[in-house]
Short mmCIF file of C-alpha atoms in Angstrom, two decimals:
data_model
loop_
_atom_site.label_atom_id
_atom_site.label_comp_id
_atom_site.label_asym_id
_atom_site.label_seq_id
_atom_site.Cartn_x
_atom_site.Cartn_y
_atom_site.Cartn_z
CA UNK A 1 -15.45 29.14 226.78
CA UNK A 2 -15.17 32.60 227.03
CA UNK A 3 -18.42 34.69 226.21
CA UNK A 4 -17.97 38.22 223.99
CA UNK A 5 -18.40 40.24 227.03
CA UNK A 6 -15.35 38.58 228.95
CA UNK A 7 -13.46 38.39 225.95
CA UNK A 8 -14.16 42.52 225.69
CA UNK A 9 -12.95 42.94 229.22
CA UNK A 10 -10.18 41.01 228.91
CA UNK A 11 -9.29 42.84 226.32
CA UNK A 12 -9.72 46.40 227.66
CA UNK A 13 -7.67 45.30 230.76
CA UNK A 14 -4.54 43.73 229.12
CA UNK A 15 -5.01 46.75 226.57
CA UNK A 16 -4.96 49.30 229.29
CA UNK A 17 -2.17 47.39 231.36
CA UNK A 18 -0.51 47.47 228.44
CA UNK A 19 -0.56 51.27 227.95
CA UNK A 20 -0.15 51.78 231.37
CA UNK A 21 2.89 49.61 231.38
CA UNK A 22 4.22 51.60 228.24
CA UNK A 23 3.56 55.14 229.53
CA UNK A 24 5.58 53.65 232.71
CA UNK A 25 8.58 52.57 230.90
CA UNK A 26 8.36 55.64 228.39
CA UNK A 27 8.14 57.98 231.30
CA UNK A 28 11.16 56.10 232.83
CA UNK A 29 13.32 56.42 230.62
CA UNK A 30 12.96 59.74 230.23
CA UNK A 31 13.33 60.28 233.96
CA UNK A 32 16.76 58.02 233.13
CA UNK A 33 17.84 60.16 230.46
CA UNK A 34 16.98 63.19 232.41
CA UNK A 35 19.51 61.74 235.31
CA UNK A 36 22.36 61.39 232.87
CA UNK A 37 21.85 64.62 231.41
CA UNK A 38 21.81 66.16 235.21
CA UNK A 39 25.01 63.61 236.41
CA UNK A 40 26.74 64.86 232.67
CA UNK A 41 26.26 68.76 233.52
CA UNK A 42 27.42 67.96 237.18
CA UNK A 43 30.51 66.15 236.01
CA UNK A 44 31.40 68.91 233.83
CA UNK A 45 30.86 71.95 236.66
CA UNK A 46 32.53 69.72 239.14
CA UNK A 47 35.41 69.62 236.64
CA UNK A 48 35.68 73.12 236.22
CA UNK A 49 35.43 74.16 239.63
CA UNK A 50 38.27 71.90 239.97
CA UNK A 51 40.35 73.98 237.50
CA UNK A 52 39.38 77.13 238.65
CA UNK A 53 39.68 75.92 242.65
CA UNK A 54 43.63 76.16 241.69
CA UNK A 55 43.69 78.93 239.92
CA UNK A 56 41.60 80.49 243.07
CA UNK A 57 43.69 79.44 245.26
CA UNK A 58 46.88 81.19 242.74
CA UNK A 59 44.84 84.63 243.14
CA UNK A 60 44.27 84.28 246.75
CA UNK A 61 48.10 83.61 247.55
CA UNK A 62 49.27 86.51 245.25
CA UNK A 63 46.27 88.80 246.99
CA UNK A 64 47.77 87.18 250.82
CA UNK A 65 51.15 88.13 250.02
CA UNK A 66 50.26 91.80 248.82
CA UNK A 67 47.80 92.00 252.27
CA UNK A 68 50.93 91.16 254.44
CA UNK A 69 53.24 93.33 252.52
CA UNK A 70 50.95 96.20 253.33
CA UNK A 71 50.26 95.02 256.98
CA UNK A 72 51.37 98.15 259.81
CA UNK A 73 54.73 96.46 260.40
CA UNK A 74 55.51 96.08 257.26
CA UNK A 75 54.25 98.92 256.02
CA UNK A 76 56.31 100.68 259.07
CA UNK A 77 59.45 99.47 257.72
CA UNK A 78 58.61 100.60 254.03
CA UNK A 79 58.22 103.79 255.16
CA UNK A 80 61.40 104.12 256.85
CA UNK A 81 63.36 101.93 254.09
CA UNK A 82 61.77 104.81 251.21
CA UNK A 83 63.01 107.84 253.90
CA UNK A 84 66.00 106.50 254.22
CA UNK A 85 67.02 105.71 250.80
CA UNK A 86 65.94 109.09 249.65
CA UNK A 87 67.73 110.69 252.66
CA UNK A 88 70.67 109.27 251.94
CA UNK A 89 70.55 109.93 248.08
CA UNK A 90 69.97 113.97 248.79
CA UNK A 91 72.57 113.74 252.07
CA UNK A 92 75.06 112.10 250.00
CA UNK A 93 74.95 114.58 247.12
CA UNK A 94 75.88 117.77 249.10
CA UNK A 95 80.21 118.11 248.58
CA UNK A 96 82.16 118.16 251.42
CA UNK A 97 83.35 122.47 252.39
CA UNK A 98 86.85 122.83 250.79
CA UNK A 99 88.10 125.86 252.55
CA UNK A 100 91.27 126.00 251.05
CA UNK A 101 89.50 126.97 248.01
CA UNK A 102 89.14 130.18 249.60
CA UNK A 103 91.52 133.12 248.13
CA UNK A 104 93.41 134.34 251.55
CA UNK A 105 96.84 135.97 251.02
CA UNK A 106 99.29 134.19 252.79
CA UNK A 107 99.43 136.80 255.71
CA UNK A 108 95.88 136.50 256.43
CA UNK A 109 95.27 135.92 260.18
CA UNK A 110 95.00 132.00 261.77
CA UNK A 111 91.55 133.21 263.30
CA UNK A 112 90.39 134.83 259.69
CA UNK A 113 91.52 131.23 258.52
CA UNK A 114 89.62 129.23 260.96
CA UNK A 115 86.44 131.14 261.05
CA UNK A 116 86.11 130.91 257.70
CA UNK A 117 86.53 127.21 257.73
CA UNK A 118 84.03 127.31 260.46
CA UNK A 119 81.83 128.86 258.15
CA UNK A 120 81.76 126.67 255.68
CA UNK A 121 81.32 123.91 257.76
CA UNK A 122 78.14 125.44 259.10
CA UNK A 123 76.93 126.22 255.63
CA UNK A 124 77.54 122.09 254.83
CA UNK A 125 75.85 121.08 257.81
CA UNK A 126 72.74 123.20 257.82
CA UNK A 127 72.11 122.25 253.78
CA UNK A 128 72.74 118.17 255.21
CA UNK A 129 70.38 119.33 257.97
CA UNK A 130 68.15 120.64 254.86
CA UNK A 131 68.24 117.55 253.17
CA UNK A 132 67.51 115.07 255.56
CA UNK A 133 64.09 117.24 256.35
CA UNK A 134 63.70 117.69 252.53
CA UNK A 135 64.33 113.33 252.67
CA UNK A 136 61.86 112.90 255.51
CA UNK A 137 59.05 114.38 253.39
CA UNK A 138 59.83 112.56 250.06
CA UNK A 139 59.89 109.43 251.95
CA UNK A 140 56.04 109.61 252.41
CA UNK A 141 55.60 109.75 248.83
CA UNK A 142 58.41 107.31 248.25
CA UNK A 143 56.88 104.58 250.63
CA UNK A 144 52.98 105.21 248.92
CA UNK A 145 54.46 105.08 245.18
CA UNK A 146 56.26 101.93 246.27
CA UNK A 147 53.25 100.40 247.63
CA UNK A 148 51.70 101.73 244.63
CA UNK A 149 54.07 99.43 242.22
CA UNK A 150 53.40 96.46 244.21
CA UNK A 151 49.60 96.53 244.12
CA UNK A 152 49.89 97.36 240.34
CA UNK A 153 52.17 94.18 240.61
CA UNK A 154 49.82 91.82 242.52
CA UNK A 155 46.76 93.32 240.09
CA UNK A 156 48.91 92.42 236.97
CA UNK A 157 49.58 88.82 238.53
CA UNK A 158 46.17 88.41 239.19
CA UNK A 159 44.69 89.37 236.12
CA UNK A 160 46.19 85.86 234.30
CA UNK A 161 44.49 83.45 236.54
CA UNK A 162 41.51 85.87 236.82
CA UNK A 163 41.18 85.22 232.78
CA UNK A 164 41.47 81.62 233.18
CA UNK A 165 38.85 81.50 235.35
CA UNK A 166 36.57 83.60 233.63
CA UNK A 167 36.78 81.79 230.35
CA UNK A 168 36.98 78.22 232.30
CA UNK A 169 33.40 79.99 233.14
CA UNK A 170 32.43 80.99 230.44
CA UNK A 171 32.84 77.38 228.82
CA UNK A 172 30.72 75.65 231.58
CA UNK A 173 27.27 76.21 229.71
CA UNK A 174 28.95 75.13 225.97
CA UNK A 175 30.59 72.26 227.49
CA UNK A 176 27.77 71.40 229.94
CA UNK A 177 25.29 71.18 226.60
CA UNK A 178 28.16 69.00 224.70
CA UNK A 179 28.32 66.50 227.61
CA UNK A 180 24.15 66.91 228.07
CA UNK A 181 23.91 66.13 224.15
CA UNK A 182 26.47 62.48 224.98
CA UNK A 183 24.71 61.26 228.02
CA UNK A 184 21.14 61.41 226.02
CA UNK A 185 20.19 57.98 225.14
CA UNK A 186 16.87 57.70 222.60
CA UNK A 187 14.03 55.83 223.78
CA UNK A 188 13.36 52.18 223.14
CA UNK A 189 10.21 52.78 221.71
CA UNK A 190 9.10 49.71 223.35
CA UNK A 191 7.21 51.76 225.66
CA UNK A 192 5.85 53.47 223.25
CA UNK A 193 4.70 50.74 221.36
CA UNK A 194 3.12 49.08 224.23
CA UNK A 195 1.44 52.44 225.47
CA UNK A 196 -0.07 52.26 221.58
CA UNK A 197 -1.07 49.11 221.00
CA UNK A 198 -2.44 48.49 225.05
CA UNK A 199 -4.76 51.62 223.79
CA UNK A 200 -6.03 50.42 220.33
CA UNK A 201 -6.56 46.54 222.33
CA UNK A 202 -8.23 48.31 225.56
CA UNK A 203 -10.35 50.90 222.37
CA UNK A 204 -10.78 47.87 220.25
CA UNK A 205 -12.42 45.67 223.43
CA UNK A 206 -14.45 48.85 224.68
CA UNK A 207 -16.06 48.65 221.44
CA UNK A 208 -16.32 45.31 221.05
CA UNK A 209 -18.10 44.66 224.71
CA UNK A 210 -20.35 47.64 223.60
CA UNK A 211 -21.27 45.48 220.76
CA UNK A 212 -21.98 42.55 222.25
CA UNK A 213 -24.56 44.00 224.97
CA UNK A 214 -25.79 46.27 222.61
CA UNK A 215 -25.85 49.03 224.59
CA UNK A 216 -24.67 51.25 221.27
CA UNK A 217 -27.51 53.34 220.20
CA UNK A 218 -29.66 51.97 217.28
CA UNK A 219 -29.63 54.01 214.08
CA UNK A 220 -32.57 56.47 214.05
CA UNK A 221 -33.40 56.68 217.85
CA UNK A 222 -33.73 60.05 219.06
CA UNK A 223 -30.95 61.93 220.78
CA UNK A 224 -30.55 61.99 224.69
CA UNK A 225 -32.11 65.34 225.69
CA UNK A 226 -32.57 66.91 229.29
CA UNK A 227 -35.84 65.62 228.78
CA UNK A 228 -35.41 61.92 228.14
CA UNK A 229 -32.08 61.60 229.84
CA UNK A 230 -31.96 58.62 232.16
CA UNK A 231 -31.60 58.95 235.72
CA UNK A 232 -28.60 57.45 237.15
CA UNK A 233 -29.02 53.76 238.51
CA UNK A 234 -31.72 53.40 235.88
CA UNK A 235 -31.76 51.01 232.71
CA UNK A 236 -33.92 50.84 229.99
CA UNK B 1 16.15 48.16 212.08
CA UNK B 2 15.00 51.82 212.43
CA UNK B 3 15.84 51.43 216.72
CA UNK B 4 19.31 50.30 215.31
CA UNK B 5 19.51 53.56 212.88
CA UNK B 6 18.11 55.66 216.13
CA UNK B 7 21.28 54.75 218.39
CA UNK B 8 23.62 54.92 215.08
CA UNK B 9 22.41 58.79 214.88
CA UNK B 10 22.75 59.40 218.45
CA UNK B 11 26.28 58.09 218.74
CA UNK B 12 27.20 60.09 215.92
CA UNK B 13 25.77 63.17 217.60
CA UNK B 14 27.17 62.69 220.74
CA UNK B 15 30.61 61.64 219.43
CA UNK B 16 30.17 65.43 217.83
CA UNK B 17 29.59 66.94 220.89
CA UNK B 18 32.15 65.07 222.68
CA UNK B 19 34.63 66.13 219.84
CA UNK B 20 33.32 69.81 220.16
CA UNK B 21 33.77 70.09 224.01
CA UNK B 22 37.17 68.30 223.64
CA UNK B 23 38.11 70.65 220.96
CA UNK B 24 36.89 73.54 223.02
CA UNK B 25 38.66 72.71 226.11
CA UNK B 26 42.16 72.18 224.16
CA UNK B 27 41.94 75.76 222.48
CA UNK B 28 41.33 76.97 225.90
CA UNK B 29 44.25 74.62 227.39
CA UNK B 30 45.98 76.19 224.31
CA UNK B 31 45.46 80.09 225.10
CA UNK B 32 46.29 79.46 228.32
CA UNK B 33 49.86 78.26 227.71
CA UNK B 34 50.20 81.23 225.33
CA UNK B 35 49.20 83.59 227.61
CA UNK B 36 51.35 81.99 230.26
CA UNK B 37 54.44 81.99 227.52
CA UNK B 38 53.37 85.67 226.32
CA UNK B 39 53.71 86.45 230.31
CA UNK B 40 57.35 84.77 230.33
CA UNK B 41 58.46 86.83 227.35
CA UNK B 42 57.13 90.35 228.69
CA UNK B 43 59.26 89.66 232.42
CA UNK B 44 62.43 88.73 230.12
CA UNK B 45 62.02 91.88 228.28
CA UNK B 46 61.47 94.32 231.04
CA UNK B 47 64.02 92.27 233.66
CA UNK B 48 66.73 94.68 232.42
CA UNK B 49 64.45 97.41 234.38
CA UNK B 50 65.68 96.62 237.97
CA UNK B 51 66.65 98.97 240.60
CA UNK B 52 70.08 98.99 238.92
CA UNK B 53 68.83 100.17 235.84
CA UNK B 54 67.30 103.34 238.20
CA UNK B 55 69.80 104.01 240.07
CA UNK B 56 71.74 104.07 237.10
CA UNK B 57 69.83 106.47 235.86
CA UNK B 58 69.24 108.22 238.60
CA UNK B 59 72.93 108.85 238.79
CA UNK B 60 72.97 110.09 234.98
CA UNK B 61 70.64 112.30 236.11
CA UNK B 62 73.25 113.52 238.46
CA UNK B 63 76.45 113.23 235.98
CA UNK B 64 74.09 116.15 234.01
CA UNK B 65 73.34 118.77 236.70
CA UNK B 66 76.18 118.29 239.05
CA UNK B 67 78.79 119.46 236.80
CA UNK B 68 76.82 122.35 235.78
CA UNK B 69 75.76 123.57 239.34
CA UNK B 70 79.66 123.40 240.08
CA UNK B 71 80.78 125.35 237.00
CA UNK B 72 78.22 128.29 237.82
CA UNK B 73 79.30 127.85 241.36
CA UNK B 74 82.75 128.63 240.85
CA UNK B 75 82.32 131.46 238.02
CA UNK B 76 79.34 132.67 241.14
CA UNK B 77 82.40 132.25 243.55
CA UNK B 78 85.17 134.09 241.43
CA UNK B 79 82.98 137.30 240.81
CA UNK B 80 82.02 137.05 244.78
CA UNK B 81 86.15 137.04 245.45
CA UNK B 82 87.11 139.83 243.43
CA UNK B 83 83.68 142.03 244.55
CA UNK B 84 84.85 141.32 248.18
CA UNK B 85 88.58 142.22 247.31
CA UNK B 86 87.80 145.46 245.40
CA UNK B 87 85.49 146.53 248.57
CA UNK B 88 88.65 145.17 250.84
CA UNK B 89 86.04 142.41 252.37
CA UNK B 90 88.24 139.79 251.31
CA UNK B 91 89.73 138.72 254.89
CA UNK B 92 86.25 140.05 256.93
CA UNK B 93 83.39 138.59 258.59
CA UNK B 94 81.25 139.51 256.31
CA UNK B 95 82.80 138.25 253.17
CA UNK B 96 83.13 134.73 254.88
CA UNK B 97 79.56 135.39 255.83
CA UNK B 98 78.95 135.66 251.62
CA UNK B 99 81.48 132.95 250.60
CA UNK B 100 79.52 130.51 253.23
CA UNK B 101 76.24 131.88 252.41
CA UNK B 102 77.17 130.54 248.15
CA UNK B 103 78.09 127.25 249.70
CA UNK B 104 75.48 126.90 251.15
CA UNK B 105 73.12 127.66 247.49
CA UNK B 106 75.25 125.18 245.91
CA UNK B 107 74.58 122.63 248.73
CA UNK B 108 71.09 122.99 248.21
CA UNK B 109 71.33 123.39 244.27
CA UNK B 110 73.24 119.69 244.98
CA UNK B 111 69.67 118.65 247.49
CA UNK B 112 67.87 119.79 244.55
CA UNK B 113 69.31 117.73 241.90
CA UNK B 114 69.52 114.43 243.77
CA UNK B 115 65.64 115.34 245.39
CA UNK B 116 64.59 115.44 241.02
CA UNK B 117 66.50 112.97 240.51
CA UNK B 118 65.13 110.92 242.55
CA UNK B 119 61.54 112.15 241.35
CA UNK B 120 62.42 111.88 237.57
CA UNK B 121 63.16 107.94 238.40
CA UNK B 122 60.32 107.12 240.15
CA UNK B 123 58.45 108.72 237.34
CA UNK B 124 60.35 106.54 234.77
CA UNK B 125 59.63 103.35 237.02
CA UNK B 126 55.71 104.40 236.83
CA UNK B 127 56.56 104.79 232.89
CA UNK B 128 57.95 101.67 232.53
CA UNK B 129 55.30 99.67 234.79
CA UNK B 130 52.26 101.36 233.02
CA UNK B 131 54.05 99.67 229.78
CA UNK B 132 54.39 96.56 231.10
CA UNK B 133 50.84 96.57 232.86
CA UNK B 134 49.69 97.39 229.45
CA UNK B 135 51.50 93.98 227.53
CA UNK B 136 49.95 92.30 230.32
CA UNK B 137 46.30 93.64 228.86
CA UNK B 138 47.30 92.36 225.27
CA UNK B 139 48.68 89.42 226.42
CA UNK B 140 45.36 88.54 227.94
CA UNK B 141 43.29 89.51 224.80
CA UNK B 142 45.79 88.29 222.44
CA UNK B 143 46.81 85.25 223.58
CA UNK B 144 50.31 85.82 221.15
CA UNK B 145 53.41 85.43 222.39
CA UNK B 146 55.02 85.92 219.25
CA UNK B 147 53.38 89.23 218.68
CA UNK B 148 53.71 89.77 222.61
CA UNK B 149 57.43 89.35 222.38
CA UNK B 150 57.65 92.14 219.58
CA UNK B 151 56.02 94.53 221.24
CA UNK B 152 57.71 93.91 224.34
CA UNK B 153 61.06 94.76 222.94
CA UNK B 154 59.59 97.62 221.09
CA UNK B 155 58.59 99.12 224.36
CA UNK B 156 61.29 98.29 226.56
CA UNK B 157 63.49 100.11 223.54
CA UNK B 158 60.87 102.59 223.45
CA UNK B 159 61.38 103.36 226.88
CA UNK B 160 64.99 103.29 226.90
CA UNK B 161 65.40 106.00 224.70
CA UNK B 162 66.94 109.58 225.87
CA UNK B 163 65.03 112.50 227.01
CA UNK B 164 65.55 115.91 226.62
CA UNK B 165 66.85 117.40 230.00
CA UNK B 166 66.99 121.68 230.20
CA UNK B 167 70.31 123.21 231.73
CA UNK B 168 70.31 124.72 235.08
CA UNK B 169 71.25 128.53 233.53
CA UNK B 170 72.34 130.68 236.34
CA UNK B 171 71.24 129.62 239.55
CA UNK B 172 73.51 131.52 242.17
CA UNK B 173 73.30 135.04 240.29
CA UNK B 174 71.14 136.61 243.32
CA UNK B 175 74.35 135.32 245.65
CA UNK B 176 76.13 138.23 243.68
CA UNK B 177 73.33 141.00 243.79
CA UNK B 178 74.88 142.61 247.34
CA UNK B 179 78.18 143.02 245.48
CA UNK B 180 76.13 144.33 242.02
CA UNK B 181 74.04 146.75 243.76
CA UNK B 182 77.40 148.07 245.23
CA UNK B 183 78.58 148.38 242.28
CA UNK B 184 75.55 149.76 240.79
CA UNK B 185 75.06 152.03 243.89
CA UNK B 186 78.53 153.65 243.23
CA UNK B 187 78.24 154.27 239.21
CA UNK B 188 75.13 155.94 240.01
CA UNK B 189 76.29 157.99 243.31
CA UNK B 190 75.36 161.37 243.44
CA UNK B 191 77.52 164.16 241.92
CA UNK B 192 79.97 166.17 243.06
CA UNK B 193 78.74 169.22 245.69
CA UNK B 194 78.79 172.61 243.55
CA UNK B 195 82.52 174.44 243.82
CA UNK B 196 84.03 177.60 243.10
CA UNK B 197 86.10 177.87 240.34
CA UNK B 198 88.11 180.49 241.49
CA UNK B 199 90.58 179.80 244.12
CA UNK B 200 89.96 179.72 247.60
CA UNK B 201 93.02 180.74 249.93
CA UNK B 202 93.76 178.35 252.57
CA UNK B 203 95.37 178.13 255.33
CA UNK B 204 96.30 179.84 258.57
CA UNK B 205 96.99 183.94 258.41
CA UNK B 206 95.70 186.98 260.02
CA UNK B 207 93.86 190.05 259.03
CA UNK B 208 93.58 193.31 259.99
CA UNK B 209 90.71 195.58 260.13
CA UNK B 210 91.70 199.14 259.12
CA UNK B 211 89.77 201.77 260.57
#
């Protein structure tokens, strides 16, 4: 037969193994809900990253292709494409000299004629000479507004996946939450419970084991002062 | 019971916030293919706007002065003629000297032309890509192709619309001052040197001194 006093202690035990073993399980699933919610965010950014890895890799191959388009060979041959074009444009719209146009009487000497002709000729070739010089300096501007319309280009073509990625982004935290909110699994309560009730059965056989020893103070006795306070080790 | 009401609630909830991220992601799935269409529809519109198209226009451009520089180039060349002829120049060094000297103004009236020509394009290619960078902007925030697509024809009409291009007016009239300050130079010569009136005898004769 059990006395009161083991009967208390058993009691207090199971009660606090009990609480312990609640707390435990409370505490782990928590820690379990806080892995699902950590493995749900992770799933979500991992996701994303894999959109926006693409759409990276989109803006990196329109910003390589603009980088090589400007690289010093390339660039070289710009520059002599824009001269050229505008060299020819200005070269080609100068008329050929039409000496005949020229009002000479029919008499007029052969070597009035020709130097006139000559002339002209001059006058046609210094103005081409004129415009290739005046073709050589527009083709700086030429090749720099050129390059100018193919940055713009590549900035335009990179601004649509740049969006895409920024609102991908900017969804992370919304849809993160969303998938934290799904992953969360309530408790049990059994831990609870058993955290509870091991704490009223380990309260319940403290008091009890008090009771049977006695050791509770008896109604009127005077209160523990400095004075009267027991030293340690010592029973009255 | 109340456990089985506790899961009931939390599937609900995160059924809802599996709907909501769902939801989310297919408006964002959504905008994207708009923006992606809007993108389609702004290229269509301004694919008319190749280097034909500026060439094109670079050579209307042309079609405007040219004609001009060659009408005041031969009026310029007609006065020079008959200023050369009157001053008996016509067959001389010199007046080939002038004649090639007004070629070469209208060569370089020609450089000219083509060199703004060429400069008025370019600036309508910077016109026209400013435009188009600008769709791009509303594409982004609008997310419309619909609306996109209207406004992309409005602009490319927009920007195909004429301009207002001033003549040339009289660009060779300093090839002509020589001959006008001749002119000028001789209308306002100075007068005649003071003479008698009364008549001078001329001629050979003799005279005799009587003493």
């Amino acid at each position: 037969m059990c006395t009161g006093l083991e009967i208390a202690a058993i009691a207090s035990v199971l009660g606090s193994a009990a609480a312990a073993g609640g707390t435990y399980m409370s505490q782990q699933e928590a820690s379990q809900n806080a892995q699902r919610a950590a493995d749900a965010r992770n799933r979500e950014l991992q996701a994303t990253l894999a959109r926006t890895k693409k759409l990276g890799e989109e803006s990196r191959n329109i910003y390589k292709q603009r980088e090589q388009e400007i690289a010093p060979e390339a660039a070289q041959q710009s520059h002599e494409d824009a001269t050229a074009s505008r060299t020819a444009t200005l070269e080609g719209a100068i008329p050929d000299s039409a000496p005949e146009a020229v009002p000479l009487s029919g008499s007029a000497p052969t070597v009035v004629k020709s130097e006139i002709a000559q002339k002209l000729l001059d006058a046609t070739g210094e103005a081409k000479t004129q415009a290739r010089a005046l073709g050589k300096i527009g083709g700086y501007g030429d090749m720099w507004f050129n390059e100018g319309l193919s940055t713009n280009n590549a900035d335009r073509r990179l601004s649509v996946p740049q969006n895409f990625i920024q609102n991908e982004m900017a969804l992370l935290p919304f849809s993160q939450d969303f998938a934290e909110y799904g992953a969360y699994r309530p408790s049990s309560g059994v831990g609870e419970i058993m955290a509870g009730v091991g704490n009223v059965v380990a309260s319940a056989g403290g008091a009890y084991g008090g009771k049977v020893t006695g050791k509770t103070p008896a109604a009127g006795a005077a209160p523990i002062t400095q004075a009267n306070r027991p030293l340690p080790g010592v029973y009255r | 019971m109340c456990m089985g009401g506790g899961d009931s609630a939390a599937d609900k909830s995160a059924a809802q916030a599996k709907k909501a991220s769902k939801e989310a992601k297919q408006t964002e799935k959504k905008r994207q293919k708009s923006v992606l269409e809007g993108q389609d529809r702004i290229e269509g519109a301004f694919a008319q706007y190749d280097d034909d198209y500026y060439g094109g226009f670079k050579q209307d451009y042309l079609d405007y002065y040219r004609p001009q520089i060659e009408r005041e180039f031969t009026n310029t060349r007609g006065k020079l003629f008959t200023g050369l002829l009157e001053r008996g120049m016509g067959e001389s060094t010199v007046g080939a000297g002038k004649i090639a000297d007004l070629q070469r103004r209208r060569d370089e009236e020609h450089t000219n032309a083509a060199n703004q020509a060429t400069d008025a394009a370019n600036a309508l290619r910077a016109k026209v890509e400013n435009e188009k960078t600008n769709l791009y902007t509303l594409n982004l925030a609008s997310a419309d192709p619909q609306a996109i697509n209207a406004r992309a024809i409005g602009s490319a009409t927009a920007l195909a619309a004429p301009q207002a291009y001033s003549p040339i007016g009289q660009v060779f009239a300093s090839a002509l001052q020589p001959i006008s300050y001749g002119v000028s130079a001789y209308n306002n010569r100075s007068p005649q040197p003071y003479q008698t009136p009364y008549r001078v005898a001329s001629g050979s004769g003799s005279g005799k001194v009587v003493g």
